[in-house]
């Protein structure tokens, strides 16, 4: 009876057929996306890790450090739309390989800096060259995973934003103490260069990958055996046209607000613990990992639950939107650190706030659900551009406020208010998620 039932299901749904023989190449691809994202965030946040020692060594004040942090965000934001276009034209294999190679060389050059202006040039280069990374991630996930697995896949590579810091901060602090802060940039840049070569050698799109069998291709396409549509000629006017859609505008606002917290943790967090909370380097080495672990748990929980609810029949719109609203709203809890004294309570609050930011980072899955298939890279780059404007505003805001007030009080309050704005955008403006057809 069971055999007859399986035959019937196989005939009705090709995606069900030959599941025991289906290849699993998409998980190898996902592991490479995770590794690339870890490298991406370790390289961009390395300056924040060595900031206390570097700023003293090069005699840089708070305003100058804020400008250096913001320089990355400025160049990254400007490069995102061209980066998305490059991804759509060249594909994830070539675009990501070039991006990895370029930003890794730029990371390495930070170790050669003798002053503010050399560091500024390196930070601008890193930002511009990292721009194709997340559009390439989004494109690869859209091509390699069916809708019912896309939330989980997105959460896995986004997790790379958070696990790199707790995994490698202790090592990078040790390298800095033992060999100087310059060696941190030489090591992180060198590893990225090697990985860019590995990526180019291994990655292919599903229909070009020699190890993917027909069963996995059918599963990825939800049982469809139709050939992919040829790439349409790019039209620059599409960038403005996409921004006219309410869904994309709402996600742009929400991502900017949610990303404000992430930028704080990847730039000023170490300085906050050492200078505002007067923690020793030993305590910093222990405590700094907890918020990042919380954020990792947040993004994994949000992605897994989102996919679970879709499999249970909940609409894609509800399953993808709920984590965005809850995450950005709970992120406002960061203001509570202004009202506690103990280091343990501070880290607990920051862990909750960063956990919430991780939950809210499920916006990448929402982008994958609404983006026109022929413009996944461009749509991803537009929404990522909005998010990464926070990479400019947040470091400058914190640098300016701390320079003039001598503390982080008003900076943290402002970040909480920005999170509330993001929750409003996701809950009121976004509306129902659906694929945009052009």
CSV table of C-alpha atoms in Angstrom, one decimal:
chain,number,residue,atom,x,y,z
A,1,UNK,CA,0.0,0.0,0.0
A,2,UNK,CA,2.8,2.4,0.9
A,3,UNK,CA,4.6,1.6,-2.4
A,4,UNK,CA,1.4,2.4,-4.4
A,5,UNK,CA,1.0,5.7,-2.4
A,6,UNK,CA,4.6,6.7,-3.2
A,7,UNK,CA,4.2,5.9,-6.9
A,8,UNK,CA,1.1,8.1,-7.0
A,9,UNK,CA,2.9,11.0,-5.2
A,10,UNK,CA,5.9,10.7,-7.6
A,11,UNK,CA,3.6,10.8,-10.6
A,12,UNK,CA,1.8,13.9,-9.4
A,13,UNK,CA,4.9,15.8,-8.1
A,14,UNK,CA,8.2,15.3,-9.8
A,15,UNK,CA,10.0,17.0,-6.8
A,16,UNK,CA,8.9,14.0,-4.7
A,17,UNK,CA,10.4,11.5,-7.2
A,18,UNK,CA,13.8,9.9,-6.4
A,19,UNK,CA,14.2,11.8,-3.2
A,20,UNK,CA,16.6,9.1,-1.9
A,21,UNK,CA,18.8,9.6,-4.9
A,22,UNK,CA,18.7,13.4,-4.9
A,23,UNK,CA,22.1,15.0,-4.7
A,24,UNK,CA,22.9,17.5,-2.0
A,25,UNK,CA,25.2,20.0,-3.7
A,26,UNK,CA,23.2,23.0,-2.6
A,27,UNK,CA,24.4,22.4,1.0
A,28,UNK,CA,28.0,22.5,-0.2
A,29,UNK,CA,27.2,25.8,-1.9
A,30,UNK,CA,25.6,27.1,1.3
A,31,UNK,CA,28.6,26.2,3.4
A,32,UNK,CA,30.8,28.3,1.0
A,33,UNK,CA,28.4,31.2,1.2
A,34,UNK,CA,28.6,31.0,5.0
A,35,UNK,CA,32.4,31.0,4.9
A,36,UNK,CA,32.6,33.9,2.5
A,37,UNK,CA,30.2,35.9,4.7
A,38,UNK,CA,32.3,35.2,7.8
A,39,UNK,CA,35.4,36.5,5.9
A,40,UNK,CA,33.4,39.5,4.7
A,41,UNK,CA,32.5,40.6,8.3
A,42,UNK,CA,35.8,39.7,9.9
A,43,UNK,CA,37.6,41.9,7.3
A,44,UNK,CA,35.2,44.8,7.7
A,45,UNK,CA,35.2,44.6,11.5
A,46,UNK,CA,38.9,44.0,12.1
A,47,UNK,CA,39.4,47.7,12.4
A,48,UNK,CA,36.9,47.8,15.3
A,49,UNK,CA,38.6,44.9,17.0
A,50,UNK,CA,42.0,46.7,17.0
A,51,UNK,CA,40.6,50.2,17.3
A,52,UNK,CA,41.7,51.0,20.9
A,53,UNK,CA,45.3,50.1,20.2
A,54,UNK,CA,45.4,51.4,16.6
A,55,UNK,CA,43.9,54.8,17.6
A,56,UNK,CA,46.6,55.3,20.3
A,57,UNK,CA,49.4,54.1,18.0
A,58,UNK,CA,48.4,56.5,15.2
A,59,UNK,CA,47.1,59.3,17.5
A,60,UNK,CA,43.5,59.2,16.1
A,61,UNK,CA,40.6,60.8,18.0
A,62,UNK,CA,37.0,59.7,18.3
A,63,UNK,CA,35.8,61.8,15.3
A,64,UNK,CA,38.6,60.4,13.1
A,65,UNK,CA,37.8,56.8,14.1
A,66,UNK,CA,34.1,57.5,13.4
A,67,UNK,CA,35.0,58.8,10.0
A,68,UNK,CA,37.1,55.7,9.3
A,69,UNK,CA,34.3,53.4,10.3
A,70,UNK,CA,31.9,55.4,8.1
A,71,UNK,CA,34.2,55.5,5.1
A,72,UNK,CA,33.6,51.8,4.7
A,73,UNK,CA,29.8,52.2,4.9
A,74,UNK,CA,29.9,55.1,2.4
A,75,UNK,CA,31.9,53.3,-0.3
A,76,UNK,CA,29.9,50.1,0.3
A,77,UNK,CA,26.6,51.9,-0.1
A,78,UNK,CA,27.7,53.7,-3.3
A,79,UNK,CA,29.0,50.4,-4.7
A,80,UNK,CA,25.9,48.3,-4.0
A,81,UNK,CA,23.8,49.1,-7.0
A,82,UNK,CA,26.8,48.6,-9.4
A,83,UNK,CA,27.7,45.5,-7.4
A,84,UNK,CA,24.2,44.1,-7.9
A,85,UNK,CA,24.3,44.9,-11.6
A,86,UNK,CA,27.7,43.2,-11.8
A,87,UNK,CA,26.3,40.1,-10.1
A,88,UNK,CA,23.3,40.0,-12.6
A,89,UNK,CA,25.7,40.3,-15.5
A,90,UNK,CA,28.6,38.1,-14.5
A,91,UNK,CA,26.8,35.7,-12.1
A,92,UNK,CA,27.7,34.8,-8.6
A,93,UNK,CA,30.8,32.8,-9.5
A,94,UNK,CA,32.8,35.5,-11.2
A,95,UNK,CA,31.4,38.5,-9.3
A,96,UNK,CA,32.0,36.9,-5.9
A,97,UNK,CA,35.6,35.8,-6.8
A,98,UNK,CA,36.5,39.3,-8.0
A,99,UNK,CA,34.9,40.8,-4.9
A,100,UNK,CA,36.7,38.5,-2.5
A,101,UNK,CA,40.1,39.0,-4.1
A,102,UNK,CA,39.7,42.8,-4.2
A,103,UNK,CA,38.5,43.4,-0.7
A,104,UNK,CA,41.1,41.0,0.7
A,105,UNK,CA,43.9,42.9,-0.9
A,106,UNK,CA,42.5,46.1,0.4
A,107,UNK,CA,42.2,44.6,3.9
A,108,UNK,CA,45.9,43.7,3.8
A,109,UNK,CA,46.9,47.2,2.9
A,110,UNK,CA,45.5,48.5,6.2
A,111,UNK,CA,48.5,46.9,7.8
A,112,UNK,CA,50.7,49.2,5.8
A,113,UNK,CA,49.0,52.4,6.9
A,114,UNK,CA,51.1,55.1,8.6
A,115,UNK,CA,48.3,57.6,9.3
A,116,UNK,CA,44.7,58.6,8.9
A,117,UNK,CA,44.7,59.2,5.2
A,118,UNK,CA,46.2,55.8,4.2
A,119,UNK,CA,43.7,54.0,6.4
A,120,UNK,CA,40.9,56.1,4.9
A,121,UNK,CA,41.9,55.0,1.4
A,122,UNK,CA,42.0,51.3,2.5
A,123,UNK,CA,38.6,51.5,4.1
A,124,UNK,CA,37.0,53.1,1.1
A,125,UNK,CA,38.5,50.4,-1.1
A,126,UNK,CA,37.2,47.6,1.2
A,127,UNK,CA,33.7,49.0,1.2
A,128,UNK,CA,33.5,49.4,-2.6
A,129,UNK,CA,35.0,45.9,-3.3
A,130,UNK,CA,32.7,44.1,-0.8
A,131,UNK,CA,29.6,45.5,-2.5
A,132,UNK,CA,28.8,42.5,-4.8
A,133,UNK,CA,29.0,40.0,-1.9
A,134,UNK,CA,25.4,40.1,-0.5
A,135,UNK,CA,23.8,40.4,-4.0
A,136,UNK,CA,25.8,37.3,-4.9
A,137,UNK,CA,24.6,35.5,-1.8
A,138,UNK,CA,21.0,36.4,-2.5
A,139,UNK,CA,21.3,35.3,-6.2
A,140,UNK,CA,23.0,32.0,-5.3
A,141,UNK,CA,20.3,31.2,-2.7
A,142,UNK,CA,17.5,32.0,-5.1
A,143,UNK,CA,19.0,29.8,-7.7
A,144,UNK,CA,20.0,26.9,-5.4
A,145,UNK,CA,17.1,26.6,-3.0
A,146,UNK,CA,13.3,26.1,-3.4
A,147,UNK,CA,11.0,28.6,-1.6
A,148,UNK,CA,10.4,26.2,1.3
A,149,UNK,CA,14.1,26.1,2.2
A,150,UNK,CA,15.1,29.6,1.3
A,151,UNK,CA,14.5,31.1,4.7
A,152,UNK,CA,16.8,28.6,6.3
A,153,UNK,CA,19.4,29.0,3.6
A,154,UNK,CA,19.3,32.8,4.0
A,155,UNK,CA,19.6,32.5,7.8
A,156,UNK,CA,22.7,30.3,7.5
A,157,UNK,CA,24.7,32.7,5.3
A,158,UNK,CA,23.5,35.8,7.2
A,159,UNK,CA,24.7,34.0,10.3
A,160,UNK,CA,28.2,34.6,9.0
A,161,UNK,CA,27.7,38.3,10.1
A,162,UNK,CA,27.6,37.2,13.7
A,163,UNK,CA,29.7,34.1,14.2
A,164,UNK,CA,33.0,35.4,12.8
A,165,UNK,CA,33.5,37.9,15.6
A,166,UNK,CA,33.0,35.6,18.6
A,167,UNK,CA,35.0,32.9,16.8
A,168,UNK,CA,38.0,35.0,15.8
A,169,UNK,CA,38.1,38.1,18.1
A,170,UNK,CA,40.1,36.2,20.7
A,171,UNK,CA,42.6,35.1,18.1
A,172,UNK,CA,42.8,38.5,16.5
A,173,UNK,CA,43.3,40.2,19.9
A,174,UNK,CA,46.1,37.7,20.6
A,175,UNK,CA,47.7,38.3,17.2
A,176,UNK,CA,47.5,42.1,17.9
A,177,UNK,CA,49.1,41.7,21.4
A,178,UNK,CA,51.8,39.3,20.2
A,179,UNK,CA,52.7,40.7,16.8
A,180,UNK,CA,51.1,44.2,16.6
A,181,UNK,CA,47.8,45.4,15.1
A,182,UNK,CA,49.2,45.4,11.6
A,183,UNK,CA,49.6,41.6,11.6
A,184,UNK,CA,45.8,41.3,12.1
A,185,UNK,CA,45.2,42.8,8.7
A,186,UNK,CA,47.9,40.8,7.0
A,187,UNK,CA,46.4,37.5,8.3
A,188,UNK,CA,42.7,38.3,7.5
A,189,UNK,CA,43.6,39.7,4.1
A,190,UNK,CA,45.7,36.7,3.2
A,191,UNK,CA,43.0,34.1,4.1
A,192,UNK,CA,40.5,36.0,1.9
A,193,UNK,CA,42.8,35.9,-1.1
A,194,UNK,CA,43.1,32.1,-0.8
A,195,UNK,CA,39.4,31.6,-0.4
A,196,UNK,CA,38.7,33.7,-3.5
A,197,UNK,CA,40.6,31.2,-5.5
A,198,UNK,CA,38.7,28.3,-3.9
A,199,UNK,CA,35.4,29.9,-4.7
A,200,UNK,CA,36.1,30.4,-8.4
A,201,UNK,CA,37.3,26.8,-8.7
A,202,UNK,CA,34.3,25.2,-7.0
A,203,UNK,CA,31.2,27.3,-7.5
A,204,UNK,CA,28.8,27.0,-10.4
A,205,UNK,CA,25.1,27.8,-10.9
A,206,UNK,CA,22.8,24.7,-10.6
A,207,UNK,CA,22.3,24.1,-14.3
A,208,UNK,CA,26.1,24.3,-14.9
A,209,UNK,CA,27.3,22.2,-11.9
A,210,UNK,CA,28.5,18.7,-12.9
A,211,UNK,CA,27.6,17.2,-9.5
A,212,UNK,CA,23.9,18.1,-9.5
A,213,UNK,CA,21.6,15.4,-10.7
A,214,UNK,CA,18.1,15.8,-12.3
A,215,UNK,CA,16.3,15.0,-9.0
A,216,UNK,CA,18.0,17.9,-7.2
A,217,UNK,CA,17.4,20.3,-10.0
A,218,UNK,CA,13.7,19.4,-10.0
A,219,UNK,CA,13.5,19.8,-6.3
A,220,UNK,CA,15.2,23.2,-6.4
A,221,UNK,CA,12.7,24.3,-9.0
A,222,UNK,CA,9.7,22.9,-7.0
A,223,UNK,CA,9.3,20.1,-9.5
A,224,UNK,CA,9.5,22.2,-12.6
A,225,UNK,CA,11.7,21.0,-15.4
A,226,UNK,CA,11.4,24.1,-17.4
A,227,UNK,CA,14.6,25.7,-18.7
A,228,UNK,CA,15.8,29.0,-17.2
A,229,UNK,CA,14.8,32.1,-19.1
A,230,UNK,CA,17.6,33.8,-20.9
A,231,UNK,CA,19.0,36.9,-19.1
A,232,UNK,CA,17.3,40.0,-20.4
A,233,UNK,CA,19.3,43.1,-21.3
A,234,UNK,CA,19.8,45.3,-18.3
A,235,UNK,CA,17.9,48.6,-18.2
A,236,UNK,CA,19.2,51.3,-15.8
A,237,UNK,CA,15.6,52.6,-15.4
A,238,UNK,CA,14.7,49.5,-13.5
A,239,UNK,CA,16.5,50.7,-10.3
A,240,UNK,CA,14.1,53.6,-10.0
A,241,UNK,CA,11.1,51.5,-11.1
A,242,UNK,CA,11.8,49.0,-8.3
A,243,UNK,CA,11.9,51.8,-5.7
A,244,UNK,CA,8.4,52.7,-6.7
A,245,UNK,CA,7.0,49.5,-5.2
A,246,UNK,CA,5.7,49.8,-1.7
A,247,UNK,CA,7.2,46.4,-0.6
A,248,UNK,CA,10.7,47.4,-1.6
A,249,UNK,CA,10.5,50.9,0.0
A,250,UNK,CA,9.3,49.4,3.3
A,251,UNK,CA,12.1,46.8,3.3
A,252,UNK,CA,14.6,49.5,2.6
A,253,UNK,CA,13.5,51.6,5.6
A,254,UNK,CA,13.3,48.5,7.9
A,255,UNK,CA,16.7,47.2,6.9
A,256,UNK,CA,18.3,50.6,7.5
A,257,UNK,CA,16.8,50.7,11.0
A,258,UNK,CA,17.7,47.1,11.9
A,259,UNK,CA,21.2,47.5,10.5
A,260,UNK,CA,21.9,50.4,12.8
A,261,UNK,CA,22.4,47.9,15.7
A,262,UNK,CA,24.6,45.6,13.6
A,263,UNK,CA,26.9,48.5,12.7
A,264,UNK,CA,27.3,49.5,16.3
A,265,UNK,CA,28.4,46.0,17.2
A,266,UNK,CA,30.9,45.7,14.4
A,267,UNK,CA,32.4,49.2,14.9
A,268,UNK,CA,32.1,50.9,18.4
A,269,UNK,CA,31.2,47.9,20.5
A,270,UNK,CA,34.7,47.0,21.7
A,271,UNK,CA,35.4,50.7,22.4
A,272,UNK,CA,32.1,50.9,24.4
A,273,UNK,CA,33.1,47.9,26.6
A,274,UNK,CA,36.7,49.2,27.2
A,275,UNK,CA,36.1,52.9,27.6
A,276,UNK,CA,32.5,53.4,28.7
A,277,UNK,CA,32.2,50.2,30.8
A,278,UNK,CA,35.9,50.1,31.8
A,279,UNK,CA,36.2,46.4,31.2
A,280,UNK,CA,39.6,44.7,31.2
A,281,UNK,CA,40.8,43.0,28.1
A,282,UNK,CA,40.2,39.6,29.7
A,283,UNK,CA,36.5,40.5,30.4
A,284,UNK,CA,36.2,41.9,26.9
A,285,UNK,CA,37.5,38.7,25.4
A,286,UNK,CA,34.9,36.7,27.3
A,287,UNK,CA,31.9,39.1,27.2
A,288,UNK,CA,32.1,40.3,23.6
A,289,UNK,CA,31.2,36.9,22.3
A,290,UNK,CA,27.8,36.7,24.0
A,291,UNK,CA,25.8,39.3,22.0
A,292,UNK,CA,27.2,37.8,18.8
A,293,UNK,CA,26.1,34.3,19.9
A,294,UNK,CA,22.7,35.8,20.7
A,295,UNK,CA,22.4,37.3,17.2
A,296,UNK,CA,23.4,33.9,15.7
A,297,UNK,CA,20.7,32.2,17.6
A,298,UNK,CA,18.3,34.9,16.5
A,299,UNK,CA,18.9,34.6,12.8
A,300,UNK,CA,18.8,30.7,12.9
A,301,UNK,CA,15.6,30.6,14.9
A,302,UNK,CA,13.9,33.2,12.7
A,303,UNK,CA,14.9,31.3,9.5
A,304,UNK,CA,13.9,27.9,10.8
A,305,UNK,CA,10.6,29.0,12.2
A,306,UNK,CA,9.7,30.9,9.1
A,307,UNK,CA,10.3,27.9,6.9
A,308,UNK,CA,8.5,25.7,9.4
A,309,UNK,CA,5.4,27.8,9.3
A,310,UNK,CA,5.4,27.9,5.5
A,311,UNK,CA,5.5,24.0,5.5
A,312,UNK,CA,2.6,24.1,7.9
A,313,UNK,CA,0.5,26.1,5.5
A,314,UNK,CA,1.0,29.6,6.9
A,315,UNK,CA,1.3,32.2,4.1
A,316,UNK,CA,4.8,33.2,2.9
A,317,UNK,CA,3.9,36.8,3.7
A,318,UNK,CA,3.0,36.2,7.3
A,319,UNK,CA,5.9,33.8,7.9
A,320,UNK,CA,8.5,36.2,6.5
A,321,UNK,CA,7.1,39.4,8.0
A,322,UNK,CA,6.6,38.3,11.6
A,323,UNK,CA,10.3,38.0,12.4
A,324,UNK,CA,11.0,41.4,10.9
A,325,UNK,CA,8.4,43.1,13.1
A,326,UNK,CA,9.3,41.3,16.3
A,327,UNK,CA,13.1,41.6,15.8
A,328,UNK,CA,13.2,45.4,15.1
A,329,UNK,CA,10.8,46.1,17.9
A,330,UNK,CA,12.7,44.1,20.5
A,331,UNK,CA,16.0,45.7,19.2
A,332,UNK,CA,14.9,48.9,20.9
A,333,UNK,CA,15.7,47.3,24.2
A,334,UNK,CA,19.3,48.4,23.8
A,335,UNK,CA,18.4,51.7,25.6
A,336,UNK,CA,18.1,49.7,28.8
A,337,UNK,CA,21.9,49.6,29.2
A,338,UNK,CA,21.8,53.2,30.1
A,339,UNK,CA,19.9,52.3,33.4
A,340,UNK,CA,22.0,49.4,34.8
A,341,UNK,CA,25.4,49.4,36.4
A,342,UNK,CA,26.7,45.8,36.5
A,343,UNK,CA,28.7,44.5,33.5
A,344,UNK,CA,26.7,41.3,33.6
A,345,UNK,CA,23.4,43.1,33.2
A,346,UNK,CA,24.9,45.2,30.4
A,347,UNK,CA,26.0,42.2,28.5
A,348,UNK,CA,22.6,40.5,29.1
A,349,UNK,CA,20.7,43.4,27.6
A,350,UNK,CA,23.1,43.8,24.7
A,351,UNK,CA,22.7,40.0,24.0
A,352,UNK,CA,18.9,40.3,23.9
A,353,UNK,CA,19.1,43.4,21.7
A,354,UNK,CA,21.5,41.7,19.2
A,355,UNK,CA,19.5,38.5,19.3
A,356,UNK,CA,16.5,40.7,18.2
A,357,UNK,CA,18.6,42.3,15.4
A,358,UNK,CA,19.4,38.7,14.2
A,359,UNK,CA,15.7,37.9,14.1
A,360,UNK,CA,15.1,41.1,12.1
A,361,UNK,CA,17.8,40.2,9.6
A,362,UNK,CA,15.4,37.8,8.0
A,363,UNK,CA,14.7,40.6,5.6
A,364,UNK,CA,17.0,38.9,3.1
A,365,UNK,CA,14.5,36.1,2.8
A,366,UNK,CA,11.7,38.6,2.2
A,367,UNK,CA,13.8,40.2,-0.6
A,368,UNK,CA,14.2,36.8,-2.2
A,369,UNK,CA,10.4,36.4,-2.1
A,370,UNK,CA,9.5,39.7,-3.8
A,371,UNK,CA,12.4,40.3,-6.2
A,372,UNK,CA,11.7,39.9,-9.9
A,373,UNK,CA,13.7,36.8,-10.9
A,374,UNK,CA,15.6,38.6,-13.7
A,375,UNK,CA,16.6,41.3,-11.2
A,376,UNK,CA,17.4,39.5,-8.0
A,377,UNK,CA,20.9,41.0,-7.8
A,378,UNK,CA,19.7,44.5,-8.5
A,379,UNK,CA,16.8,44.3,-6.0
A,380,UNK,CA,19.1,42.9,-3.3
A,381,UNK,CA,21.6,45.7,-3.9
A,382,UNK,CA,18.9,48.4,-3.7
A,383,UNK,CA,17.6,47.1,-0.3
A,384,UNK,CA,21.2,46.4,0.9
A,385,UNK,CA,22.1,50.0,-0.1
A,386,UNK,CA,19.4,51.3,2.2
A,387,UNK,CA,20.6,49.0,5.0
A,388,UNK,CA,24.2,50.1,4.6
A,389,UNK,CA,23.4,53.8,4.7
A,390,UNK,CA,23.4,52.9,8.5
A,391,UNK,CA,27.1,52.0,7.9
A,392,UNK,CA,27.7,55.7,7.3
A,393,UNK,CA,25.3,57.3,9.7
A,394,UNK,CA,25.8,55.1,12.8
A,395,UNK,CA,29.6,55.5,13.1
A,396,UNK,CA,29.4,59.2,12.5
A,397,UNK,CA,26.5,59.7,14.9
A,398,UNK,CA,28.3,57.7,17.7
A,399,UNK,CA,31.6,59.4,17.0
A,400,UNK,CA,30.0,62.9,17.0
A,401,UNK,CA,28.0,62.3,20.2
A,402,UNK,CA,30.7,60.6,22.2
A,403,UNK,CA,33.2,63.3,21.1
A,404,UNK,CA,31.0,66.1,22.3
A,405,UNK,CA,29.4,64.4,25.4
A,406,UNK,CA,32.1,62.0,26.5
A,407,UNK,CA,29.7,59.1,26.8
A,408,UNK,CA,27.4,56.8,24.8
A,409,UNK,CA,24.1,57.7,26.6
A,410,UNK,CA,22.3,59.6,23.8
A,411,UNK,CA,23.8,57.5,21.0
A,412,UNK,CA,22.2,54.4,22.5
A,413,UNK,CA,18.9,56.2,23.0
A,414,UNK,CA,18.9,57.3,19.4
A,415,UNK,CA,19.5,53.7,18.2
A,416,UNK,CA,16.5,52.5,20.2
A,417,UNK,CA,14.3,55.1,18.5
A,418,UNK,CA,15.5,54.1,15.1
A,419,UNK,CA,14.6,50.5,15.9
A,420,UNK,CA,11.0,51.6,16.7
A,421,UNK,CA,10.8,53.3,13.3
A,422,UNK,CA,11.8,50.1,11.6
A,423,UNK,CA,9.1,48.1,13.4
A,424,UNK,CA,6.6,50.6,12.1
A,425,UNK,CA,7.8,50.3,8.5
A,426,UNK,CA,7.5,46.5,8.6
A,427,UNK,CA,4.2,46.4,10.3
A,428,UNK,CA,2.4,49.3,8.6
A,429,UNK,CA,4.0,50.1,5.3
A,430,UNK,CA,5.2,46.7,4.0
A,431,UNK,CA,1.8,45.0,3.3
A,432,UNK,CA,1.6,41.6,1.8
A,433,UNK,CA,4.7,40.0,0.3
A,434,UNK,CA,4.4,38.8,-3.3
A,435,UNK,CA,6.7,38.3,-6.3
A,436,UNK,CA,7.0,41.5,-8.4
A,437,UNK,CA,6.3,40.7,-12.0
A,438,UNK,CA,7.8,43.0,-14.6
